XYZ file of C-alpha atoms in Angstrom:
195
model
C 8.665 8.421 -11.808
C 10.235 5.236 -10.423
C 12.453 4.398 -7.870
C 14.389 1.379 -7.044
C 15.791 0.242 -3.414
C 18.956 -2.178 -3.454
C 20.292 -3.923 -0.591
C 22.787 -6.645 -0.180
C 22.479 -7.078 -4.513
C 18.458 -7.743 -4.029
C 16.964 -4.622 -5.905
C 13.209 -3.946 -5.010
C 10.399 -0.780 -6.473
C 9.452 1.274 -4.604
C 5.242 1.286 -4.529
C 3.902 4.324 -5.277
C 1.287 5.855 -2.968
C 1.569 9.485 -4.466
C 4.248 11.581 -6.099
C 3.808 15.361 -6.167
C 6.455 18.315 -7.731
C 7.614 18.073 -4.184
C 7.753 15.048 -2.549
C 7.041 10.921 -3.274
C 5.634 9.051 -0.989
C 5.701 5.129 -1.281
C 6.105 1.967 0.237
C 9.513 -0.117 0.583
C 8.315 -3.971 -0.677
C 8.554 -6.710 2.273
C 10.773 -8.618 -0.241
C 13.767 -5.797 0.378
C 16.241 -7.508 2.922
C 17.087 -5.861 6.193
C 20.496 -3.998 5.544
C 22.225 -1.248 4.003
C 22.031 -0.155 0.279
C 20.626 2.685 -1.499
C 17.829 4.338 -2.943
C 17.636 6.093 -6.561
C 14.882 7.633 -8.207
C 14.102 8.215 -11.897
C 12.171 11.079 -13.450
C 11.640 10.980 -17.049
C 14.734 9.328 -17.637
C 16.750 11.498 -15.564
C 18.269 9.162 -12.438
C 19.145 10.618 -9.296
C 22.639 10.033 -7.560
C 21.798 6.537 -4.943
C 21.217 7.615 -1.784
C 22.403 5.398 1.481
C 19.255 3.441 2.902
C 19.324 1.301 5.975
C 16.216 -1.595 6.103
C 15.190 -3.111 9.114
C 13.349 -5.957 9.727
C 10.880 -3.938 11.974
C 10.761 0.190 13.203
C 6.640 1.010 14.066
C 6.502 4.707 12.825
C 2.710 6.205 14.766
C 0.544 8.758 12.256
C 0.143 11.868 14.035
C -2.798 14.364 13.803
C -0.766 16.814 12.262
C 1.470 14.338 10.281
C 4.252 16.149 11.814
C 5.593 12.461 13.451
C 5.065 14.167 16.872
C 2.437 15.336 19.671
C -1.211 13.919 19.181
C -1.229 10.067 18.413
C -4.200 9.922 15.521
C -5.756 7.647 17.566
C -8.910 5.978 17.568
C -11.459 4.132 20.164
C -13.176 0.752 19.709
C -15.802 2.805 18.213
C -13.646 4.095 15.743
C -14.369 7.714 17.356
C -10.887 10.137 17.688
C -9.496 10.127 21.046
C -9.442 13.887 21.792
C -9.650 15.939 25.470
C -13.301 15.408 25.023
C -13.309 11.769 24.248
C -10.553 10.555 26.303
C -9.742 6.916 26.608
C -10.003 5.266 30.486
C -8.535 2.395 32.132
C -9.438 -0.791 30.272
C -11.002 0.346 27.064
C -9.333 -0.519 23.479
C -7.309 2.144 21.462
C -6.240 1.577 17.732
C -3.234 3.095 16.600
C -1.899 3.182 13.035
C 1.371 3.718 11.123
C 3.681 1.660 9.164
C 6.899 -0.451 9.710
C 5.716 -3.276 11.662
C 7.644 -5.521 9.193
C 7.157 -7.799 5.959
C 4.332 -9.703 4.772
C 4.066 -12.194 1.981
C 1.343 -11.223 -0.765
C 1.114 -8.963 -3.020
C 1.267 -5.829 -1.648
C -0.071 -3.326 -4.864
C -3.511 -4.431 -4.258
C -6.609 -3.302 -2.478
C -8.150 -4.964 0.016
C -4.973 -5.932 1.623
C -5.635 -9.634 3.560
C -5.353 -8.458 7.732
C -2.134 -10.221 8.902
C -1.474 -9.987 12.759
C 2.111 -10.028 12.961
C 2.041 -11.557 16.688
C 6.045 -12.969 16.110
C 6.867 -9.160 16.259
C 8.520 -9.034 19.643
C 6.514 -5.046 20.557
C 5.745 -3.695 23.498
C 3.030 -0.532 24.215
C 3.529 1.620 26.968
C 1.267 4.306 27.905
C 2.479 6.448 30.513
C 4.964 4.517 31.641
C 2.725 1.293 32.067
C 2.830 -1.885 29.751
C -0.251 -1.675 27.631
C -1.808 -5.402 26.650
C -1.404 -5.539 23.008
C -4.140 -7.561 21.366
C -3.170 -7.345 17.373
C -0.215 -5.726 15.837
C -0.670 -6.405 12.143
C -1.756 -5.030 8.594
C -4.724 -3.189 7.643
C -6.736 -3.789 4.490
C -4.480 -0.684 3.302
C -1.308 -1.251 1.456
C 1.238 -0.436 3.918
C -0.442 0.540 6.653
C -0.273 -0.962 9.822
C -2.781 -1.630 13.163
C -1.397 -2.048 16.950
C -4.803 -2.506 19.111
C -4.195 -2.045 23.374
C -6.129 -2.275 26.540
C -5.270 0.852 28.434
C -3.407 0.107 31.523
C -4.487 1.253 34.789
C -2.059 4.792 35.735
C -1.057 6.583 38.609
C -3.275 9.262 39.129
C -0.812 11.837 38.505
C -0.201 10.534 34.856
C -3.908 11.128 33.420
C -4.308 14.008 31.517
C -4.400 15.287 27.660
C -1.256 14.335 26.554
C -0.197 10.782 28.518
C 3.217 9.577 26.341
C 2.347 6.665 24.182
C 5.753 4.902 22.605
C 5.986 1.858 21.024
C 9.213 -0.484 21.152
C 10.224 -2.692 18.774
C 13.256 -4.330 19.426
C 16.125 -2.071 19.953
C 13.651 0.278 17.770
C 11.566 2.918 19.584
C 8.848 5.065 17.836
C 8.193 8.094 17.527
C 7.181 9.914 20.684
C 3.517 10.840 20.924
C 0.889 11.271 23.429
C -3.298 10.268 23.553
C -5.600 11.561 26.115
C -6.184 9.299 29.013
C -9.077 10.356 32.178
C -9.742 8.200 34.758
C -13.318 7.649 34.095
C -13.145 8.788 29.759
C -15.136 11.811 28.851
C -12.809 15.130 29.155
C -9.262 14.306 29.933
C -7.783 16.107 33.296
C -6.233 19.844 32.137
C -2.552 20.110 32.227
C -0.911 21.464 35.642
C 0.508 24.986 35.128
């Protein structure tokens, strides 16, 4: 199985993270121009009809803990411990988030370890319920295609702290996905919802 991504006459493969009798899952090169093109896959010799594609040069997409894209940021501490309602995060502490689509590196992106790029000319900005979050790195991970945005939780009103404060991510003209991360006052157990 292969599949090839052309925009504006620059044609790019697709890197394979898994393919499955269902779905593929892969990772769109840095060298593929922002733009629109298409996308066509091969099977054993069998190519699909192109599909319309449209590249950016940057659109953060946040894992979630149920890979559904929404709800529960998969989110971890400085300690590289879950944020959950037991281990909320407080005012001041570092969270590290992870997705993909903070935008193109050079290097060859097939291999493992992956050199740690922080893409600091990324114009993104964190909020976290509400508040402007300090971001301290937005970059690659040693993982092919996977990307790191570190912040210092900002200080909230005290009627925003709870399990689920909205996290979103803005990149551009480009929001993410809408999520949320537990956020207490002090850490430890995060506030219960009101009814």
């Amino acid at each position: 199985v292969s599949a090839t991504v052309t925009v504006g006459g620059v044609t790019t493969n697709v890197i394979w993270y898994y393919v499955t009798h269902g779905q593929l899952g892969g990772i769109l090169p840095s060298g593929t121009p922002a733009g629109t093109g298409t996308i066509t896959v091969n099977n054993n010799g069998q190519m699909s009809a192109p599909a319309p594609v449209s590249v950016v040069q940057s659109a953060f997409g946040v894992l979630t803990l149920d890979g559904s894209g929404t709800g529960a940021a998969a989110v971890y501490d400085a300690n590289y411990q879950f944020l959950s309602p037991s281990n909320s995060a407080k005012p001041g502490d570092y969270i590290q988030l992870f997705g993909s689509g903070l935008g193109p590196v050079s290097g060859d992106e097939t291999e493992y370890p992956q050199t740690q790029t922080n893409l600091d000319n990324i114009p993104i900005t964190v909020k976290i319920g509400g508040v402007n979050a300090n971001v301290v790195y937005n970059g690659r991970t040693q993982f092919p295609g996977l990307d790191q945005v570190n912040v210092q939780v900002p200080t909230l009103s005290d009627s925003t702290y709870g399990c689920q404060v909205a996290l979103t991510i803005q990149i551009g003209n480009f929001p993410s996905n809408p999520v949320t991360i537990p956020v207490a006052a002090n850490g430890g157990t995060c506030p219960a919802p009101s009814t």
